[in-house]
GROMACS .gro file of C-alpha atoms in nm:
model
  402
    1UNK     CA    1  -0.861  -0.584   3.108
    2UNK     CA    2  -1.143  -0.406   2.928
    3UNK     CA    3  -1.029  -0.085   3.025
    4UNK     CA    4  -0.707  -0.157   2.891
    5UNK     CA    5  -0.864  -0.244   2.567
    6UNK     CA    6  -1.091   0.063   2.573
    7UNK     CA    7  -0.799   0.310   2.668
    8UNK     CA    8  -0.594   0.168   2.340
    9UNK     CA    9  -0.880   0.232   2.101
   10UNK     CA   10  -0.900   0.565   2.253
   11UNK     CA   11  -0.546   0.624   2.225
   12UNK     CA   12  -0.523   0.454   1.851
   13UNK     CA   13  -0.782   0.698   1.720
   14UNK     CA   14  -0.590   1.002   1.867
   15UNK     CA   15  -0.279   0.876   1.722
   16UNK     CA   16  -0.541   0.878   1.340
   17UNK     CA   17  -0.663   1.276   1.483
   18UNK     CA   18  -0.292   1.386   1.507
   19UNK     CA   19  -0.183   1.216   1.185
   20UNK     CA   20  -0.425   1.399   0.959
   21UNK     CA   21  -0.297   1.730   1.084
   22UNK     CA   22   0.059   1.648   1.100
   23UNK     CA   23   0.159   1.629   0.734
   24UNK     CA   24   0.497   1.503   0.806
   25UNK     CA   25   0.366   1.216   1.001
   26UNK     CA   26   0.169   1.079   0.690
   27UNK     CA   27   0.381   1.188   0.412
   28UNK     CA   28   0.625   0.883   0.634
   29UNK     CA   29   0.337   0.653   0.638
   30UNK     CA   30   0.396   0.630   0.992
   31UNK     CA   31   0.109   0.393   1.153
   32UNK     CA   32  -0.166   0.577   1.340
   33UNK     CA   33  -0.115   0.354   1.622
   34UNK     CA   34   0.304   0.447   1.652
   35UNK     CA   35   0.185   0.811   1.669
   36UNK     CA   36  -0.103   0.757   1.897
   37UNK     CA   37   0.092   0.478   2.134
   38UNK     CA   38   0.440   0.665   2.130
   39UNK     CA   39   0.246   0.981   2.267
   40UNK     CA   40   0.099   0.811   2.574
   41UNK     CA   41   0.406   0.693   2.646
   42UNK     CA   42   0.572   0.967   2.665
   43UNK     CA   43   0.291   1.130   2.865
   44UNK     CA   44   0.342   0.826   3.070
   45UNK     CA   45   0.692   0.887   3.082
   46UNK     CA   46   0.646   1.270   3.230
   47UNK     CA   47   0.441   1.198   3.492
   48UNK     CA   48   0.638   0.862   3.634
   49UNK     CA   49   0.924   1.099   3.622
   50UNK     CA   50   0.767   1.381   3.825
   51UNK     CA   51   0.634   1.151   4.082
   52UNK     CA   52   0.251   1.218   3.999
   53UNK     CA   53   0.105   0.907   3.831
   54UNK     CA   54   0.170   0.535   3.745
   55UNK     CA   55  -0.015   0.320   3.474
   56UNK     CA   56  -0.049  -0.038   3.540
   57UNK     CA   57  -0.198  -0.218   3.221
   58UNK     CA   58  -0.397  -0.582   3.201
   59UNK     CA   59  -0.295  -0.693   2.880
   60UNK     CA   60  -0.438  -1.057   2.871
   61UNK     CA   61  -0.557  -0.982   2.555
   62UNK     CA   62  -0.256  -0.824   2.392
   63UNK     CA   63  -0.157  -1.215   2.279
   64UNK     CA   64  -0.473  -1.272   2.120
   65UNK     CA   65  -0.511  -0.992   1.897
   66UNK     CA   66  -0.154  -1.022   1.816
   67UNK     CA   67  -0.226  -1.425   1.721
   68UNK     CA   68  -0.527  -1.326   1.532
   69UNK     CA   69  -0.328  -1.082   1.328
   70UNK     CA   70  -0.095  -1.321   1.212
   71UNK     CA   71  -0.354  -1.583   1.145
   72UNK     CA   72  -0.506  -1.346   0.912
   73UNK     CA   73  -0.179  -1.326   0.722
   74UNK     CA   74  -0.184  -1.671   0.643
   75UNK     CA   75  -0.511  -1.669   0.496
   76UNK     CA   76  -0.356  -1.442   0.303
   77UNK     CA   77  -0.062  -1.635   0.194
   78UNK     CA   78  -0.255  -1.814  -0.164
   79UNK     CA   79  -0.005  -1.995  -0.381
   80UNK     CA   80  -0.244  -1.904  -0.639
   81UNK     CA   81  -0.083  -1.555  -0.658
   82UNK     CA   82   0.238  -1.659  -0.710
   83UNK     CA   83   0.067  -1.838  -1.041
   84UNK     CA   84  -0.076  -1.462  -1.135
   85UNK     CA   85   0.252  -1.259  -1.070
   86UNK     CA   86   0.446  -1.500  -1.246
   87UNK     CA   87   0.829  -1.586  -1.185
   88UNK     CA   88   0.925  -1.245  -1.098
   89UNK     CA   89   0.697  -1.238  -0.817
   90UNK     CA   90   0.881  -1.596  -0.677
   91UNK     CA   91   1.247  -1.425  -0.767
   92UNK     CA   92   1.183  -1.078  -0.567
   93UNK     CA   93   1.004  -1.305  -0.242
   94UNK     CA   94   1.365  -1.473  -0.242
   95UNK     CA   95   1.548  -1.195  -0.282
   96UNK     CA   96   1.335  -0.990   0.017
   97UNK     CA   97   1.377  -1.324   0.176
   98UNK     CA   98   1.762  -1.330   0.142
   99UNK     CA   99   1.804  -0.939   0.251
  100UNK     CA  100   1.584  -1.060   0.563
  101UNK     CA  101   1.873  -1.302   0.680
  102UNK     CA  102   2.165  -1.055   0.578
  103UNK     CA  103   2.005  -0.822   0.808
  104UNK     CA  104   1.982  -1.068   1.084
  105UNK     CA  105   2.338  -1.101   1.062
  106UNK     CA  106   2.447  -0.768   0.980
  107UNK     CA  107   2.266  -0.702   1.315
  108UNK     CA  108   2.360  -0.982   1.547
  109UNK     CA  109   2.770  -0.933   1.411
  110UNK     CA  110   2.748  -0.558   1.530
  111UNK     CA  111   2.614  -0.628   1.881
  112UNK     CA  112   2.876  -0.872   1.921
  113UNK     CA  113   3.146  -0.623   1.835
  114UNK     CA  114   3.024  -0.388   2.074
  115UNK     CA  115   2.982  -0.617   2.304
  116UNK     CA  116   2.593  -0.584   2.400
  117UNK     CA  117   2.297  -0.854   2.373
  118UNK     CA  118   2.298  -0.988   2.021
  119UNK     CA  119   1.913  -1.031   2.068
  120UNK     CA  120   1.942  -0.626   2.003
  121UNK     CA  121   2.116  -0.695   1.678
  122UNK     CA  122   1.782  -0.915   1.566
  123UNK     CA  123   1.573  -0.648   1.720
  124UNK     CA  124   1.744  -0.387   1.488
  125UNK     CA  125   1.736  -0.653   1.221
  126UNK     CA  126   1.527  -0.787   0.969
  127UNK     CA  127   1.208  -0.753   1.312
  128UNK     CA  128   1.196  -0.451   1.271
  129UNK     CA  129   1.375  -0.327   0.903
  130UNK     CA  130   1.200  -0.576   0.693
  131UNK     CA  131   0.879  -0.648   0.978
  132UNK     CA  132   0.797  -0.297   1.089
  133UNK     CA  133   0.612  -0.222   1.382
  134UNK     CA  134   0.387  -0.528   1.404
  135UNK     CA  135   0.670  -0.809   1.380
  136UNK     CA  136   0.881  -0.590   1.614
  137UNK     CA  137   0.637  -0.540   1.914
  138UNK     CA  138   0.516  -0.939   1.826
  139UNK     CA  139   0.866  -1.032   1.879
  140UNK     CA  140   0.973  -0.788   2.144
  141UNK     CA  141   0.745  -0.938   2.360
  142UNK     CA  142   0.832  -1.286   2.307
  143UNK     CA  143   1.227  -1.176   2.385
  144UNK     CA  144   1.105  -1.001   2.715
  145UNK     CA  145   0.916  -1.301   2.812
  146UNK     CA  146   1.100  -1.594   2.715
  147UNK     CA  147   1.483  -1.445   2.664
  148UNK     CA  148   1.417  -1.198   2.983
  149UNK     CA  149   1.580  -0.884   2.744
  150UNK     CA  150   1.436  -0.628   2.904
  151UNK     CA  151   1.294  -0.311   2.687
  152UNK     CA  152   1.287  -0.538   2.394
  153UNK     CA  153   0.952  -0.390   2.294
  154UNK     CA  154   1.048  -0.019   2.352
  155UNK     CA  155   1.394  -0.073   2.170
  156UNK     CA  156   1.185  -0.253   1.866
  157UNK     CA  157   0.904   0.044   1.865
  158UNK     CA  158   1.254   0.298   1.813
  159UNK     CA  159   1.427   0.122   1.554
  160UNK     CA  160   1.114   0.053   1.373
  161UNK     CA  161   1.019   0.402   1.367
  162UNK     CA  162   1.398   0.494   1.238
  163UNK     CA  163   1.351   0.241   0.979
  164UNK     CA  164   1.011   0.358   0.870
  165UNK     CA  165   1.154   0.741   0.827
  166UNK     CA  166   1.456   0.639   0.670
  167UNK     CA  167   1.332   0.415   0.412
  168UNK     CA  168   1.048   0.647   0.262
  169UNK     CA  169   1.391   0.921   0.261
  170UNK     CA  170   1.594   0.683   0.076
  171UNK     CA  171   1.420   0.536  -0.192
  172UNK     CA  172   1.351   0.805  -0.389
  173UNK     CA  173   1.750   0.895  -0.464
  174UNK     CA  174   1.840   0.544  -0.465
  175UNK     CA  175   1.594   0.498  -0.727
  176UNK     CA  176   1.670   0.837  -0.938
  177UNK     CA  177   2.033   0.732  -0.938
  178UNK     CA  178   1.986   0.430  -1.115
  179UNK     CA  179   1.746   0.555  -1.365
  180UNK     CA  180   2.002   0.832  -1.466
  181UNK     CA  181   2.281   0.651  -1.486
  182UNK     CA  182   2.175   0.384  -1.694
  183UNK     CA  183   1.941   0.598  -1.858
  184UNK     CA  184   1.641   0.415  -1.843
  185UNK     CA  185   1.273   0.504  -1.990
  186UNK     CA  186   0.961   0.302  -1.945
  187UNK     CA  187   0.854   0.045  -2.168
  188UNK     CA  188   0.657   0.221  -2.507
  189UNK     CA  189   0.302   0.230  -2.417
  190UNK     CA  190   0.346   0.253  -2.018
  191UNK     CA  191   0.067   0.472  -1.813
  192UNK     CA  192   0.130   0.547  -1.486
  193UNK     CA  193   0.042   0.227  -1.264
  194UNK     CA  194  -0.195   0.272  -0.976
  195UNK     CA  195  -0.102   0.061  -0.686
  196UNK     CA  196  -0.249  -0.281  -0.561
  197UNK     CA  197  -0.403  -0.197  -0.230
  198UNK     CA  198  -0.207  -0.407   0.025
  199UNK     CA  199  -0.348  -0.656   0.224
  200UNK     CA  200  -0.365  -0.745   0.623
  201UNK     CA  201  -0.018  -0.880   0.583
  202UNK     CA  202   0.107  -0.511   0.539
  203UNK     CA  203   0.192  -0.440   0.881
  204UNK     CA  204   0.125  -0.119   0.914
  205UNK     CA  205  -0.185  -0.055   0.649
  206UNK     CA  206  -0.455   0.227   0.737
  207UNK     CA  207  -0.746   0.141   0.847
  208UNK     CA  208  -1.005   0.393   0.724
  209UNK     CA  209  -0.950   0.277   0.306
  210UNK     CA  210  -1.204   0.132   0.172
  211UNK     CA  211  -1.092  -0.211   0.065
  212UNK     CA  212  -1.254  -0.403  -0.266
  213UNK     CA  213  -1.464  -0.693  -0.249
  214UNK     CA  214  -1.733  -0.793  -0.102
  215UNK     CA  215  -1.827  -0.580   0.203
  216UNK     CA  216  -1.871  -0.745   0.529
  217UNK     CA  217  -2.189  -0.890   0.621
  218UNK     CA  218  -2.324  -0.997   1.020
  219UNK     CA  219  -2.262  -1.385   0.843
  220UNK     CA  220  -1.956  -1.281   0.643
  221UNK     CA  221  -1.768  -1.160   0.978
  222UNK     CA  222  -1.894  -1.408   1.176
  223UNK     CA  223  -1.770  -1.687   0.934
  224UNK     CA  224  -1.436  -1.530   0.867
  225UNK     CA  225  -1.417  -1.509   1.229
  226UNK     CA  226  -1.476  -1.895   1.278
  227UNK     CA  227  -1.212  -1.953   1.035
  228UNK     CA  228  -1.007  -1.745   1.202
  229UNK     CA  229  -1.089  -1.908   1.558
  230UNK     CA  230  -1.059  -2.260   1.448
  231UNK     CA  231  -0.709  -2.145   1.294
  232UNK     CA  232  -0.603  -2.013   1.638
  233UNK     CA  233  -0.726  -2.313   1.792
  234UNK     CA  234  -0.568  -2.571   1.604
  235UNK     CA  235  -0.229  -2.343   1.514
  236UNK     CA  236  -0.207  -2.335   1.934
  237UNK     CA  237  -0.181  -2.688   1.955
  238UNK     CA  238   0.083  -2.714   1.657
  239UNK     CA  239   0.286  -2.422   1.843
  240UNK     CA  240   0.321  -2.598   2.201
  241UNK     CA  241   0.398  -2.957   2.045
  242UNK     CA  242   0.685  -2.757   1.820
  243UNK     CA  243   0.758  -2.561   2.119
  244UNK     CA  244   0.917  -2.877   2.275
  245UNK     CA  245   1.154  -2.883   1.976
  246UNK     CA  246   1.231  -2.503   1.889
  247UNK     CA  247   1.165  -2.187   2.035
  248UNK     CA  248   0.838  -2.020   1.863
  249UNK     CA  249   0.678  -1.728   1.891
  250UNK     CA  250   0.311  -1.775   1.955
  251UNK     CA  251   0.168  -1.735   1.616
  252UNK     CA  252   0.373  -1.949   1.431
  253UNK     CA  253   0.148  -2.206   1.430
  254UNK     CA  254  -0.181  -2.072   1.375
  255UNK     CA  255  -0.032  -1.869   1.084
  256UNK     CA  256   0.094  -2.203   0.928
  257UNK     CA  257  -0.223  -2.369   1.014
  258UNK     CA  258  -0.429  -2.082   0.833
  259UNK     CA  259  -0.171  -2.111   0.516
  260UNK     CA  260  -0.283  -2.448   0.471
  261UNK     CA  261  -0.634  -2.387   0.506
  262UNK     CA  262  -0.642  -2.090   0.283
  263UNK     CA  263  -0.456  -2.313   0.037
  264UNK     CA  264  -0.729  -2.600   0.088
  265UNK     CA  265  -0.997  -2.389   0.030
  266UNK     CA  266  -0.840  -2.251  -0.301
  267UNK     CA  267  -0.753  -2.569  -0.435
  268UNK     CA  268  -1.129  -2.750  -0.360
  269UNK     CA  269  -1.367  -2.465  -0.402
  270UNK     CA  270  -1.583  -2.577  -0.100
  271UNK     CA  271  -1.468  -2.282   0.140
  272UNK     CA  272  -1.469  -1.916   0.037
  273UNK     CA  273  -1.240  -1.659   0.231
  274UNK     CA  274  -1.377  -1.354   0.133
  275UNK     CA  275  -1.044  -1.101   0.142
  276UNK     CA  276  -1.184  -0.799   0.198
  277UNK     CA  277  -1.351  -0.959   0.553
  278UNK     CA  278  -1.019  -1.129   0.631
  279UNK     CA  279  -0.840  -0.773   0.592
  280UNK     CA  280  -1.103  -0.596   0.857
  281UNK     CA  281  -1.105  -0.870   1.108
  282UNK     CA  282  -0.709  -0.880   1.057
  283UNK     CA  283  -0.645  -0.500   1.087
  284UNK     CA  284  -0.866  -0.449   1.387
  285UNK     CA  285  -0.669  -0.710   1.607
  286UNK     CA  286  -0.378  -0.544   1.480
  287UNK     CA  287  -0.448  -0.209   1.544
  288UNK     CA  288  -0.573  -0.266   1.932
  289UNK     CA  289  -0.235  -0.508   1.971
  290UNK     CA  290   0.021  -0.253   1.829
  291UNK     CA  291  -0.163   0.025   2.030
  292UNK     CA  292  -0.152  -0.171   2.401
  293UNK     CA  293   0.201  -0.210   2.299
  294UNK     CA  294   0.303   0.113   2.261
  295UNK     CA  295   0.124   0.278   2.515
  296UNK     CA  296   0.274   0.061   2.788
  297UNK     CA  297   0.656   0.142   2.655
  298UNK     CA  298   0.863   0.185   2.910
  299UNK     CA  299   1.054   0.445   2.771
  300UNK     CA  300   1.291   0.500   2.984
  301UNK     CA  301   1.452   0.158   2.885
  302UNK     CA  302   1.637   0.308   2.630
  303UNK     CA  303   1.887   0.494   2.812
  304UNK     CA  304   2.165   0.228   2.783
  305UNK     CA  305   2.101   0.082   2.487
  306UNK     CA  306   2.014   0.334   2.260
  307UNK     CA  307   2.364   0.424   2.129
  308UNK     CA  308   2.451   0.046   1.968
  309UNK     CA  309   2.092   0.038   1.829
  310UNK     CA  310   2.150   0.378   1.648
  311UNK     CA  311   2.492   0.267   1.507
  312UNK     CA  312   2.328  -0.095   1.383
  313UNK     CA  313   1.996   0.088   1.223
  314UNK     CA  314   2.233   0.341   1.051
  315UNK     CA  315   2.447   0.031   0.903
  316UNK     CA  316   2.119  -0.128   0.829
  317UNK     CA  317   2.021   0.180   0.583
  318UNK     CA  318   2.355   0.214   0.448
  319UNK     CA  319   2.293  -0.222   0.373
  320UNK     CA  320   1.942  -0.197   0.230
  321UNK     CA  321   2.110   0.128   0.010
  322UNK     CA  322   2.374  -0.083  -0.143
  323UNK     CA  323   2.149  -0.425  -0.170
  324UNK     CA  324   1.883  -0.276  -0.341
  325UNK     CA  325   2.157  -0.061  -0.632
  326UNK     CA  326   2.395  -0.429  -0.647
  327UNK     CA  327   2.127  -0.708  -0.626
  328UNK     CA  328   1.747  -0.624  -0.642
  329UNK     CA  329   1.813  -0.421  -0.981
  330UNK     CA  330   2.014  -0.631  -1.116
  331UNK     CA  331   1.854  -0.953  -1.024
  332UNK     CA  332   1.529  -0.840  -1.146
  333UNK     CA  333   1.637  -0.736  -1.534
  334UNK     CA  334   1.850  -0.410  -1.511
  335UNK     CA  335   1.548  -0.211  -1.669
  336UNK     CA  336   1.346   0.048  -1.590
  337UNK     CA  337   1.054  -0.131  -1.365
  338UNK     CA  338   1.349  -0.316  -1.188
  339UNK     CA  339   1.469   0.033  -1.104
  340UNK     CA  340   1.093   0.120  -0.966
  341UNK     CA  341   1.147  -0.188  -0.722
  342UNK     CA  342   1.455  -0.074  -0.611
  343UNK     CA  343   1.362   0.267  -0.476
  344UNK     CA  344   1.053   0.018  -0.353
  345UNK     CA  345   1.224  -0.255  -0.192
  346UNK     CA  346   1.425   0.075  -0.015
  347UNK     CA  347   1.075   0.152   0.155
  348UNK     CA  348   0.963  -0.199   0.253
  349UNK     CA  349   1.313  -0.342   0.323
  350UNK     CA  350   1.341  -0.111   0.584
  351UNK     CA  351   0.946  -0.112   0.746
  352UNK     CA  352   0.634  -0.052   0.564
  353UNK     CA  353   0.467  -0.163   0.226
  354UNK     CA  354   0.282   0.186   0.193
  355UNK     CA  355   0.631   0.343   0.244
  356UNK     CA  356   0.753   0.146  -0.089
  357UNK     CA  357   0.424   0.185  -0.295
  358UNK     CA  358   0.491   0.567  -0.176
  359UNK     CA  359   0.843   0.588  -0.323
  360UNK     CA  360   0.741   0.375  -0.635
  361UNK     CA  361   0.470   0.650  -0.690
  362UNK     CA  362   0.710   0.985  -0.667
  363UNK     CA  363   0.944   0.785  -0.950
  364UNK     CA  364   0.627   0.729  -1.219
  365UNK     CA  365   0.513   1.065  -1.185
  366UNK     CA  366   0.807   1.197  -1.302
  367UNK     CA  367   0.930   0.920  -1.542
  368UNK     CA  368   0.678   0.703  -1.629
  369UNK     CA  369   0.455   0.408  -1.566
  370UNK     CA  370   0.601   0.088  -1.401
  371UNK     CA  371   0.306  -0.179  -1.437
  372UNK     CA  372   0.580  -0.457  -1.341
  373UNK     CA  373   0.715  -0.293  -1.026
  374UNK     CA  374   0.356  -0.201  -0.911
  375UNK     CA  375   0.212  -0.607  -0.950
  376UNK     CA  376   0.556  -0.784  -0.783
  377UNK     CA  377   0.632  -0.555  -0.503
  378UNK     CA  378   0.322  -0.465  -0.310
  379UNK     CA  379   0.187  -0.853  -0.385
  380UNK     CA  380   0.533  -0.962  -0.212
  381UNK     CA  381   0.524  -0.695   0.031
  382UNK     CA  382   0.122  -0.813   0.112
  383UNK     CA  383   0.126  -1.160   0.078
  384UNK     CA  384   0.467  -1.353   0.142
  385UNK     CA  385   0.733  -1.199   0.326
  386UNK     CA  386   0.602  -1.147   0.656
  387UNK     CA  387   0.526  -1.534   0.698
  388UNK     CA  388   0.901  -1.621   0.539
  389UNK     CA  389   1.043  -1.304   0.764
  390UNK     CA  390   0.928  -1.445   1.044
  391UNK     CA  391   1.103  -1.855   1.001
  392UNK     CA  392   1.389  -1.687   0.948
  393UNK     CA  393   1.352  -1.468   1.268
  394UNK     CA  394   1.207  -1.780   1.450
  395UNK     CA  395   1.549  -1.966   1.356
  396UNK     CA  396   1.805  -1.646   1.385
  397UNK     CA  397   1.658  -1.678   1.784
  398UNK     CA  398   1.748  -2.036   1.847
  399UNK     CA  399   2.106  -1.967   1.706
  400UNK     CA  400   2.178  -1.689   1.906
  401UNK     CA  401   1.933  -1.745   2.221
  402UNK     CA  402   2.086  -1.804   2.527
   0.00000   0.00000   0.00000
């Protein structure tokens, strides 16, 4: 078991090595843990295949840091920033939150038609295009273990990747298009907006930025890390007396359980969750979990299933094209910032937070300053979608489930 978790850290700060020298590889935002993970596997891949070597993995921790991950979203989830963003911020979480379930059936209507699984057309839904890597090995696993769909993780880990590439392509033109033909300028007065630094609920956030607040103390961790504990603890319990009921992945109740608490805590001032330790604690666990996935894909899983999962993650990009010209900028005011959000939502619709704070960025340094776009996005993108993603996931499975 510990060697497991000591060959993942090794292999999670190779994938960081490779990614500062590989321009391409960050210019996508891809997660140093894909790059690291998805190399191993493919070395693992090679040598299975040439008869030389075998890798057997103990990953009785995998669940745990993938639990504690998604604990430390909830914490995250304070009803107090919907308050601070305002209604736009409410409007663009239901509108994520609405392209989240068309792409759960977008997904699960294509499989059908050709005839395969239609757990691959959740996989290559809103798992993996609005959850990135994270949801989509945290899922994976549960449809391996529970649904017996084998490669589940591997087939996630591919269409996440696709997603992840082709949104921080297709933003930028999708956003362009809309400013020029409706000929849209900033409001007077704009500057160029720096970005809100997301928080552990973007999935695949680095883990070398320095985040604000407070900085982590020996009592600081350790009482985050309580929290976080007694969360897990508690959230267990709630998951196996739901479980009777529904089907639910494993951290569906300790992220609900740490939603309330967080809430608690904001609304009687007697416990403080410092952020900044919450996003450390929360990054770490998901870093080693995300790593252990990847470097035990089995790669060669893909073979039969890898031509319906391309034709459903194309049709997903072609979806998240057309939702974000016809609804996001028209639902949210048809101006210039709402244009901004469009080339965003592009970018997180289809993987990553950083990927639509990216494609935001290359549209105000040429044509302005978005201050709107730059507080509703990321603060959606941080905060709220991954724990709404993730009920809607939770019931797409016991609809389609066998």
């Amino acid at each position: 078991m510990m060697q497991t978790v000591a060959l993942a850290a090794l292999v999670l700060f190779t994938g960081y090595g490779i990614r500062r020298r590989v321009g391409v590889l960050d210019r996508f935002n891809i997660p140093a843990p894909v790059v690291g993970g998805f190399l191993f596997a493919a070395v693992a891949l090679v040598l299975r295949q040439a008869g030389t070597l075998q890798f057997a993995f103990d990953t009785r921790l995998q669940g745990p840091f993938m639990v504690a991950f998604f604990t430390a979203i909830g914490l995250g989830a304070s009803l107090g920033l919907l308050k601070v963003g305002g209604r736009q911020v409410l409007v663009f979480w239901g509108i994520a939150s609405l392209l989240a379930a068309l792409q759960n059936g977008i997904g699960v209507g294509l499989a059908e038609l050709m005839g395969v699984n239609p757990l691959l057309g959740l996989i290559t839904g809103s798992i993996t295009m609005t959850g990135g890597h994270g949801t989509g090995a945290a899922f994976g696993k549960l449809l391996e273990e529970q649904y017996h769909f084998p490669g589940a993780v591997t087939l996630a880990m591919a269409a996440a990747t696709f997603g992840l590439v082709a949104g921080g392509i297709l933003g930028g033109p999708v956003g362009t298009r809309l400013i020029d033909r409706f000929r849209l300028r900033p409001a007077r007065g704009a500057a160029p907006a720096a970005a809100p630094r997301a928080t552990p609920s973007s999935l695949d956030e680095e883990i070398d930025v320095e985040p604000a607040g407070r900085p982590p103390t020996a009592y600081l961790l350790l009482h985050t890390l309580t929290i976080i504990l007694a969360c897990m603890w508690v959230g267990g319990m709630l998951s196996a007396w739901l479980g009777r009921y529904i089907t639910l992945p494993g951290y569906i109740g300790a992220m609900m359980v740490a939603a309330v608490v967080r809430n608690l805590a904001d609304a009687s001032g007697r416990l403080r969750i410092e952020e900044r330790v919450v996003d450390d604690l929360g990054t770490i666990a998901l870093s080693l979990f995300l790593t252990m996935a990847l470097m035990s894909l089995k790669l060669w899983e893909l073979l039969d299933l890898a031509g319906p999962m391309l034709v459903i993650v194309i049709v997903q990009v072609a979806v998240m094209a057309a939702f974000a010209t016809w609804v996001t900028f028209r639902v949210m005011g048809r101006d210039y910032d709402a244009a901004v959000m469009a080339a965003g939502h592009c970018g997180f619709g289809l993987g990553a937070t950083p990927n639509a704070v990216a494609n935001m960025e290359s549209l105000v340094e040429r044509f302005g300053g978005a201050p709107r776009a730059f507080l509703v996005l990321p603060m959606v993108g941080a905060f709220f979608i991954d724990f709404t993603n993730a009920l809607i996931i939770t019931a797409y499975i016991n609809l389609v489930g066998p």
